[in-house]
CSV table of C-alpha atoms and ligand atoms in Angstrom, one decimal:
chain,number,residue,atom,x,y,z
D,1,MET,CA,-0.2,0.5,0.1
D,2,SER,CA,1.9,3.7,-0.8
D,3,ASN,CA,2.5,5.7,2.2
D,4,TYR,CA,1.9,9.1,0.5
D,5,GLN,CA,-0.6,11.3,-1.7
D,6,ARG,CA,-0.6,14.1,-3.2
D,7,ARG,CA,-3.0,17.4,-2.4
D,8,GLU,CA,-2.8,21.0,-2.6
D,9,PRO,CA,-0.1,22.7,-1.2
D,10,PHE,CA,-0.7,24.0,2.4
D,11,GLN,CA,0.4,25.7,5.4
D,12,PRO,CA,-0.8,23.9,8.5
D,13,ALA,CA,-1.2,26.8,10.8
D,14,LEU,CA,-0.8,24.5,14.2
D,15,VAL,CA,1.0,21.3,13.5
D,16,LEU,CA,0.8,18.3,16.2
D,17,ALA,CA,3.9,16.6,15.8
D,18,LEU,CA,5.0,12.6,17.9
D,19,GLU,CA,8.7,11.6,17.5
D,20,THR,CA,9.2,7.7,18.8
D,21,SER,CA,11.9,6.7,16.8
D,22,CYS,CA,14.7,5.8,19.2
D,23,ASP,CA,14.8,6.5,23.2
D,24,GLU,CA,13.3,10.0,23.6
D,25,THR,CA,9.1,10.3,23.2
D,26,SER,CA,8.6,14.2,22.3
D,27,VAL,CA,5.3,15.7,21.2
D,28,ALA,CA,5.7,19.0,20.0
D,29,LEU,CA,3.2,22.0,18.4
D,30,LEU,CA,4.5,24.5,16.0
D,31,ARG,CA,2.5,27.8,14.8
D,32,ASN,CA,2.4,28.8,11.3
D,33,GLY,CA,5.6,26.8,10.7
D,34,ARG,CA,7.8,29.1,13.1
D,35,GLU,CA,6.7,29.3,17.0
D,36,VAL,CA,7.5,26.3,19.1
D,37,LEU,CA,4.7,26.4,21.6
D,38,CYS,CA,5.8,23.4,23.0
D,39,ASN,CA,8.3,20.5,22.9
D,40,ARG,CA,7.5,18.2,25.7
D,41,ILE,CA,10.6,15.4,25.5
D,42,ALA,CA,10.7,12.4,27.8
D,43,SER,CA,14.1,11.0,27.8
D,44,GLN,CA,15.0,7.2,28.3
D,45,GLU,CA,18.2,7.4,29.0
D,46,GLU,CA,18.6,6.2,32.8
D,47,LEU,CA,16.7,3.1,31.9
D,48,HIS,CA,19.0,2.0,28.7
D,49,ALA,CA,22.1,3.4,30.6
D,50,ARG,CA,22.8,0.2,32.5
D,51,TYR,CA,22.8,-1.9,29.3
D,52,GLY,CA,25.0,0.5,27.9
D,53,GLY,CA,23.1,1.1,24.7
D,54,VAL,CA,19.2,1.2,22.9
D,55,VAL,CA,17.1,-2.2,24.2
D,56,PRO,CA,15.1,-2.0,21.4
D,57,GLU,CA,12.1,-3.8,23.4
D,58,ILE,CA,12.3,-1.6,26.5
D,59,ALA,CA,12.3,1.5,24.6
D,60,CYS,CA,8.9,0.9,22.3
D,61,ARG,CA,7.4,-0.3,26.0
D,62,ARG,CA,8.5,2.8,27.1
D,63,HIS,CA,7.0,5.3,24.2
D,64,PHE,CA,4.0,3.3,24.7
D,65,GLU,CA,3.6,4.0,28.7
D,66,VAL,CA,4.3,8.2,28.0
D,67,ILE,CA,3.0,8.8,24.5
D,68,HIS,CA,-0.2,9.5,26.1
D,69,PRO,CA,0.2,11.4,29.5
D,70,LEU,CA,3.2,13.2,27.6
D,71,LEU,CA,0.3,14.3,24.8
D,72,GLU,CA,-2.2,15.7,27.6
D,73,GLU,CA,1.1,17.7,29.2
D,74,ALA,CA,1.4,18.9,25.8
D,75,LEU,CA,-1.4,20.2,25.0
D,76,GLN,CA,-2.0,21.7,28.7
D,77,ALA,CA,1.1,23.6,28.4
D,78,ALA,CA,0.2,24.7,25.4
D,79,GLU,CA,-2.9,25.8,25.8
D,80,VAL,CA,-4.1,24.3,22.8
D,81,LYS,CA,-7.2,21.1,22.4
D,82,LEU,CA,-6.7,18.3,20.0
D,83,GLU,CA,-9.8,20.3,17.9
D,84,ASP,CA,-7.4,23.2,17.3
D,85,LEU,CA,-5.0,21.4,15.4
D,86,ASP,CA,-4.9,21.3,11.5
D,87,ALA,CA,-2.6,18.4,11.2
D,88,VAL,CA,-0.3,16.0,12.8
D,89,ALA,CA,2.8,15.1,12.0
D,90,VAL,CA,4.8,12.4,12.9
D,91,THR,CA,8.3,10.0,12.6
D,92,HIS,CA,7.7,6.7,10.3
D,93,GLY,CA,11.0,5.8,9.7
D,94,PRO,CA,13.9,4.6,10.1
D,95,GLY,CA,14.5,4.0,13.4
D,96,LEU,CA,13.9,1.1,16.0
D,97,ILE,CA,10.4,-0.7,14.3
D,98,GLY,CA,8.9,-0.9,17.2
D,99,ALA,CA,9.9,2.2,18.7
D,100,VAL,CA,8.7,4.1,15.2
D,101,LEU,CA,5.0,2.0,15.3
D,102,VAL,CA,4.2,3.5,18.8
D,103,GLY,CA,4.2,7.3,17.3
D,104,VAL,CA,3.0,6.3,14.4
D,105,THR,CA,-0.3,4.4,15.3
D,106,VAL,CA,-0.7,7.6,17.8
D,107,ALA,CA,-0.9,9.3,15.1
D,108,LYS,CA,-3.0,7.7,12.6
D,109,THR,CA,-5.7,7.6,15.2
D,110,LEU,CA,-5.4,11.2,16.0
D,111,ALA,CA,-5.4,11.8,12.4
D,112,LEU,CA,-8.2,10.0,11.3
D,113,ARG,CA,-10.8,10.9,14.4
D,114,LEU,CA,-9.8,14.5,14.1
D,115,GLU,CA,-10.4,14.3,10.1
D,116,LYS,CA,-7.0,16.4,9.8
D,117,PRO,CA,-4.1,15.6,7.7
D,118,LEU,CA,-1.5,13.0,8.8
D,119,LEU,CA,2.5,14.4,7.5
D,120,PRO,CA,4.4,11.4,7.6
D,121,VAL,CA,8.0,13.1,8.0
D,122,ASN,CA,11.5,11.2,7.7
D,123,HIS,CA,13.6,11.6,11.3
D,124,LEU,CA,16.6,12.8,9.5
D,125,GLU,CA,15.0,15.3,7.4
D,126,GLY,CA,13.1,16.4,10.4
D,127,HIS,CA,17.2,16.6,11.7
D,128,LEU,CA,17.8,18.4,8.5
D,129,PHE,CA,15.5,21.3,8.5
D,130,SER,CA,16.0,22.1,12.3
D,131,PRO,CA,17.9,25.1,12.1
D,132,LEU,CA,14.6,26.7,10.3
D,133,LEU,CA,13.0,26.9,14.1
D,134,GLU,CA,15.4,28.9,15.0
D,135,HIS,CA,16.6,30.6,11.8
D,136,PRO,CA,13.7,31.0,9.6
D,137,GLU,CA,15.7,33.1,7.1
D,138,LEU,CA,17.5,29.8,6.1
D,139,GLU,CA,17.0,28.9,2.2
D,140,PRO,CA,18.0,26.6,-0.4
D,141,PRO,CA,21.0,25.9,-1.5
D,142,TRP,CA,22.8,24.7,1.7
D,143,ILE,CA,24.8,22.1,2.6
D,144,SER,CA,23.7,19.8,6.3
D,145,LEU,CA,26.5,17.9,8.0
D,146,LEU,CA,23.6,15.6,9.8
D,147,VAL,CA,25.5,13.7,12.7
D,148,SER,CA,23.4,11.9,14.8
D,149,GLY,CA,23.5,8.1,17.0
D,150,GLY,CA,22.3,6.7,13.8
D,151,HIS,CA,23.4,8.5,10.7
D,152,THR,CA,26.3,10.5,9.6
D,153,CYS,CA,25.8,12.1,6.4
D,154,LEU,CA,26.5,15.5,4.2
D,155,VAL,CA,23.2,16.2,2.1
D,156,LEU,CA,22.7,18.7,-0.4
D,157,VAL,CA,19.5,20.8,0.1
D,158,GLU,CA,19.2,22.0,-3.9
D,159,SER,CA,15.7,23.1,-3.4
D,160,TRP,CA,12.7,22.8,-0.9
D,161,ASP,CA,11.7,19.8,-2.9
D,162,SER,CA,15.4,18.3,-3.8
D,163,LEU,CA,17.7,16.8,-1.5
D,164,ARG,CA,20.8,15.6,-2.5
D,165,LEU,CA,22.7,12.7,-0.7
D,166,LEU,CA,26.4,13.5,-1.6
D,167,GLY,CA,28.2,10.7,1.3
D,168,LYS,CA,27.2,8.9,4.1
D,169,THR,CA,29.2,6.6,6.7
D,170,ARG,CA,30.6,3.3,5.1
D,171,ASP,CA,30.3,2.1,8.6
D,172,ASP,CA,29.9,3.8,12.3
D,173,ALA,CA,27.6,6.7,12.9
D,174,ALA,CA,29.4,9.3,14.2
D,175,GLY,CA,27.7,9.5,17.0
D,176,GLU,CA,27.7,5.3,17.7
D,177,ALA,CA,31.8,6.2,17.5
D,178,PHE,CA,31.6,8.4,20.4
D,179,ASP,CA,29.2,6.3,22.0
D,180,LYS,CA,31.3,2.6,21.6
D,181,VAL,CA,34.5,5.0,22.6
D,182,ALA,CA,33.0,6.0,25.9
D,183,LYS,CA,31.8,2.1,26.7
D,184,MET,CA,35.5,1.1,25.7
D,185,LEU,CA,36.8,3.8,28.5
D,186,SER,CA,34.1,2.6,30.8
D,187,LEU,CA,32.0,6.4,30.5
D,188,GLY,CA,28.4,5.5,30.4
D,189,TYR,CA,26.0,6.1,28.1
D,190,PRO,CA,25.4,7.9,26.1
D,191,GLY,CA,28.5,8.7,24.8
D,192,GLY,CA,29.0,11.5,23.2
D,193,PRO,CA,28.5,14.5,26.2
D,194,ARG,CA,31.0,12.1,28.6
D,195,VAL,CA,33.7,11.8,25.7
D,196,GLN,CA,33.6,16.0,25.5
D,197,LYS,CA,33.7,16.6,29.3
D,198,LEU,CA,36.4,14.4,29.5
D,199,ALA,CA,38.2,15.5,25.8
D,200,ALA,CA,38.0,18.7,27.7
D,201,GLN,CA,41.1,17.9,29.9
D,202,GLY,CA,43.4,16.1,27.4
D,203,ASN,CA,45.7,16.6,24.1
D,204,PRO,CA,44.0,16.4,21.6
D,205,GLU,CA,47.6,15.9,19.7
D,206,ALA,CA,48.5,13.6,22.2
D,207,ILE,CA,47.7,10.5,19.7
D,208,ALA,CA,48.1,10.7,16.1
D,209,LEU,CA,45.0,8.8,15.4
D,210,PRO,CA,44.2,8.4,11.7
D,211,ARG,CA,41.9,10.5,9.5
D,212,PRO,CA,39.4,7.9,8.1
D,213,MET,CA,38.3,8.4,4.4
D,214,ARG,CA,40.5,11.9,4.2
D,215,GLY,CA,40.4,13.8,0.5
D,216,GLN,CA,37.8,11.0,-0.9
D,217,GLY,CA,34.9,12.2,-1.0
D,218,TYR,CA,32.1,12.6,0.9
D,219,ALA,CA,31.6,9.1,2.3
D,220,PHE,CA,33.0,8.2,5.9
D,221,SER,CA,33.9,5.6,7.9
D,222,PHE,CA,34.4,6.2,11.8
D,223,SER,CA,34.9,2.4,13.2
D,224,GLY,CA,39.0,2.1,12.0
D,225,LEU,CA,38.9,5.0,14.2
D,226,LYS,CA,37.6,3.1,17.0
D,227,THR,CA,40.1,0.3,17.0
D,228,ALA,CA,43.0,2.8,16.7
D,229,VAL,CA,41.9,4.0,19.5
D,230,HIS,CA,41.3,1.0,21.2
D,231,ARG,CA,44.8,0.0,20.5
D,232,ALA,CA,46.1,3.1,22.0
D,233,ARG,CA,44.2,2.4,25.1
D,234,ASP,CA,47.0,1.4,27.5
D,235,GLN,CA,49.5,3.7,26.9
D,236,HIS,CA,47.5,6.6,27.0
D,237,THR,CA,45.7,8.7,29.7
D,238,PRO,CA,41.3,8.4,29.1
D,239,ALA,CA,41.3,12.0,28.5
D,240,ASP,CA,44.2,12.3,25.9
D,241,LEU,CA,42.3,9.2,24.1
D,242,CYS,CA,38.9,10.9,24.7
D,243,ALA,CA,40.6,14.4,23.3
D,244,SER,CA,42.9,12.6,20.6
D,245,PHE,CA,39.5,10.5,19.4
D,246,GLN,CA,37.2,13.6,19.0
D,247,GLN,CA,39.6,16.2,17.2
D,248,ALA,CA,40.1,13.2,14.6
D,249,VAL,CA,36.5,12.9,13.9
D,250,ILE,CA,35.7,16.6,13.6
D,251,ASP,CA,38.6,17.2,11.4
D,252,VAL,CA,37.3,15.1,9.6
D,253,LEU,CA,33.6,16.1,9.3
D,254,VAL,CA,34.9,19.7,9.1
D,255,GLU,CA,36.8,18.9,6.2
D,256,LYS,CA,34.7,17.0,4.3
D,257,THR,CA,31.9,20.0,4.8
D,258,LEU,CA,34.0,22.4,3.6
D,259,ALA,CA,34.8,20.5,0.2
D,260,ALA,CA,31.1,20.1,-0.5
D,261,ALA,CA,30.6,24.1,0.0
D,262,GLU,CA,33.3,24.4,-2.2
D,263,GLU,CA,32.5,22.2,-5.2
D,264,PHE,CA,29.3,22.8,-5.2
D,265,GLY,CA,29.5,26.5,-4.6
D,266,VAL,CA,27.3,27.1,-1.4
D,267,GLN,CA,27.1,29.8,0.6
D,268,ARG,CA,25.3,28.3,3.9
D,269,ILE,CA,26.3,25.2,5.9
D,270,SER,CA,24.3,24.0,8.9
D,271,LEU,CA,25.2,21.2,11.3
D,272,ALA,CA,22.5,19.4,13.2
D,273,GLY,CA,22.0,15.6,14.9
D,274,GLY,CA,22.7,14.8,18.2
D,275,VAL,CA,26.9,15.0,17.6
D,276,ALA,CA,25.9,19.0,16.8
D,277,ALA,CA,25.2,19.2,20.3
D,278,ASN,CA,29.3,18.8,20.3
D,279,GLN,CA,30.8,22.5,21.4
D,280,PRO,CA,34.0,21.3,20.3
D,281,LEU,CA,32.8,20.6,16.5
D,282,ARG,CA,30.2,24.0,16.9
D,283,THR,CA,32.8,26.1,17.4
D,284,ALA,CA,35.3,24.2,14.9
D,285,LEU,CA,33.0,24.7,12.0
D,286,GLY,CA,31.8,28.0,13.1
D,287,ARG,CA,35.2,29.4,13.1
D,288,ASP,CA,35.8,27.5,10.0
D,289,CYS,CA,32.8,28.8,8.0
D,290,ARG,CA,33.5,32.1,9.5
D,291,GLN,CA,37.4,32.2,7.7
D,292,ARG,CA,35.4,31.4,4.0
D,293,GLY,CA,32.7,34.2,4.7
D,294,LEU,CA,29.8,31.8,5.2
D,295,SER,CA,27.0,31.6,6.7
D,296,PHE,CA,27.1,28.8,9.6
D,297,PHE,CA,23.4,28.0,11.1
D,298,VAL,CA,23.1,25.4,14.4
D,299,PRO,CA,20.4,24.7,16.2
D,300,SER,CA,20.4,24.9,20.0
D,301,PHE,CA,21.0,22.2,21.9
D,302,GLU,CA,17.3,21.0,22.8
D,303,TYR,CA,16.9,20.9,18.8
D,304,CYS,CA,20.0,18.3,18.1
D,305,THR,CA,19.3,15.9,20.1
D,306,ASP,CA,15.6,14.1,19.3
D,307,ASN,CA,12.7,16.3,19.7
D,308,GLY,CA,9.8,16.6,18.3
D,309,ALA,CA,10.0,20.9,16.8
D,310,MET,CA,12.1,19.0,14.4
D,311,ILE,CA,9.4,16.8,13.3
D,312,ALA,CA,6.6,19.6,13.8
D,313,MET,CA,9.1,21.8,11.0
D,314,ALA,CA,9.8,18.6,8.7
D,315,GLY,CA,5.9,17.7,8.6
D,316,TYR,CA,5.4,21.4,7.9
D,317,GLN,CA,8.1,21.2,5.1
D,318,MET,CA,5.6,18.3,3.9
D,319,ALA,CA,2.7,20.3,3.8
D,320,ARG,CA,4.4,23.0,1.8
D,321,LEU,CA,4.8,20.3,-1.0
D,322,GLY,CA,1.7,19.0,-0.8
D,323,VAL,CA,2.8,16.0,0.6
D,324,ILE,CA,0.6,13.9,2.8
D,325,ALA,CA,0.2,10.6,4.4
D,326,THR,CA,-2.3,7.4,3.7
D,327,THR,CA,-3.9,5.8,6.1
D,328,GLY,CA,-1.7,2.9,5.6
D,329,LEU,CA,1.5,4.9,6.3
D,330,ASP,CA,3.8,2.2,6.9
D,331,ALA,CA,6.8,2.2,9.9
D,332,HIS,CA,10.2,1.8,8.2
D,333,ALA,CA,13.3,0.8,9.7
D,334,SER,CA,15.5,2.3,7.1
D,335,LEU,CA,13.8,5.1,4.8
D,336,PRO,CA,15.7,6.6,2.1
D,337,LEU,CA,15.5,11.1,2.1
D,338,GLN,CA,12.3,12.0,0.0
D,339,ALA,CA,11.1,8.3,-0.2
D,340,TRP,CA,7.8,10.4,-1.2
D,341,ARG,CA,9.2,11.2,-4.4
D,342,THR,CA,9.9,7.8,-5.5
D,343,THR,CA,6.9,5.8,-4.1
Z,401,KG4,O1,20.1,12.6,16.9
Z,401,KG4,P1,20.2,12.2,18.3
Z,401,KG4,O2,19.6,12.6,19.3
Z,401,KG4,O3,19.7,10.2,17.9
Z,401,KG4,C1,19.7,9.6,16.9
Z,401,KG4,O4,18.9,10.6,15.6
Z,401,KG4,O5,21.1,9.1,16.6
Z,401,KG4,O6,22.0,11.2,18.6
Z,401,KG4,C2,22.6,11.1,19.5
Z,401,KG4,C3,23.9,10.7,19.3
Z,401,KG4,C4,24.4,9.9,21.0
Z,401,KG4,O7,25.1,8.7,19.7
Z,401,KG4,C5,25.2,10.9,21.3
Z,401,KG4,O8,26.2,10.2,22.3
Z,401,KG4,C6,25.0,12.0,20.3
Z,401,KG4,O9,24.4,11.8,19.7
Z,401,KG4,N1,25.8,13.6,21.2
Z,401,KG4,C7,27.2,13.9,21.2
Z,401,KG4,C8,27.0,14.9,22.1
Z,401,KG4,N2,25.5,14.8,22.3
Z,401,KG4,C9,24.7,14.3,22.1
Z,401,KG4,N3,28.3,13.3,20.4
Z,401,KG4,C10,29.1,14.3,21.0
Z,401,KG4,N4,29.1,15.1,21.5
Z,401,KG4,C11,27.6,15.4,22.2
Z,401,KG4,N5,28.1,16.6,23.2
Z,402,ZN,ZN1,17.4,11.7,15.7
């Protein structure tokens, strides 16, 4: 059954969005594609911490438990009634399939009951459009460096309806590499913020780690880097290991992003996804963009890691393109960018 249908483009005044693709349940309300009325996030971090990573079965059960109370809370906080909604947006992939199913089921039921359009959102497009929440002036063309726990890619936003994937990781995502290095050093989960914190006390030049895939187009690879950290483990302090690892990741990400801007003659760069919360990465990419006269856009921390507001924004963009979901909308563990163009 087809997931998508076309209608005339529209601009829903009030969008409710649900996000349940991994270990954050989130409900957000977005007014006029601009104003975030609320962005409730129930993180499951503590539940998964003792396992050192997200346990899918636990994740979907928790989404199932909290999604309705969270929805009620969000509506109350924003002083909005279900009847006031103009559209419902939902992440329908990529993600943990059982987790995505929870959000999709609730969203479909709401849309059907309210007789409002359902906006199908690709989680990655949520991250991609997240800078628009605070920077409505951002317009195509721009290059987006999208770095999260599950994905690492460079996307050229050619126009609102044309996203070109320039390259992605061949193995681990950047966030996944941070998480694995943290686990290796027994720092706990999630690893990114912990590695960043310890790295602040170390020397980024202490260990000569590889810069994987440097000068080889826009593909990334982080699993070899992780192995190199493992090999250096006994000869160096955890702080130096973290600092050198983080610097190697930043060097590769920044270099490829700037190369893409130059090749495609693009003046605007955005950074998004959970790893965009990494302060040294934000600083490095921001500084290098400034030096080259490029505009740099990065969301506040709240909108970097998984959140409903970015799903509402991406849903709003779908409405503007006139793409809505059918009642047969499915949940997908993997989902290419702009799947609606081909299916
Ligand atoms: O976007 P996100 O919340 O979930 C996915 O869609 O994957 O990203 C989560 C990832 C985790 O791997 C986490 O370790 C990483 O983002 N992360 C960070 C930082 N904060 C979160 N990585 C590096 N530095 C940080 N400060
Ligand atoms: Zn994400």
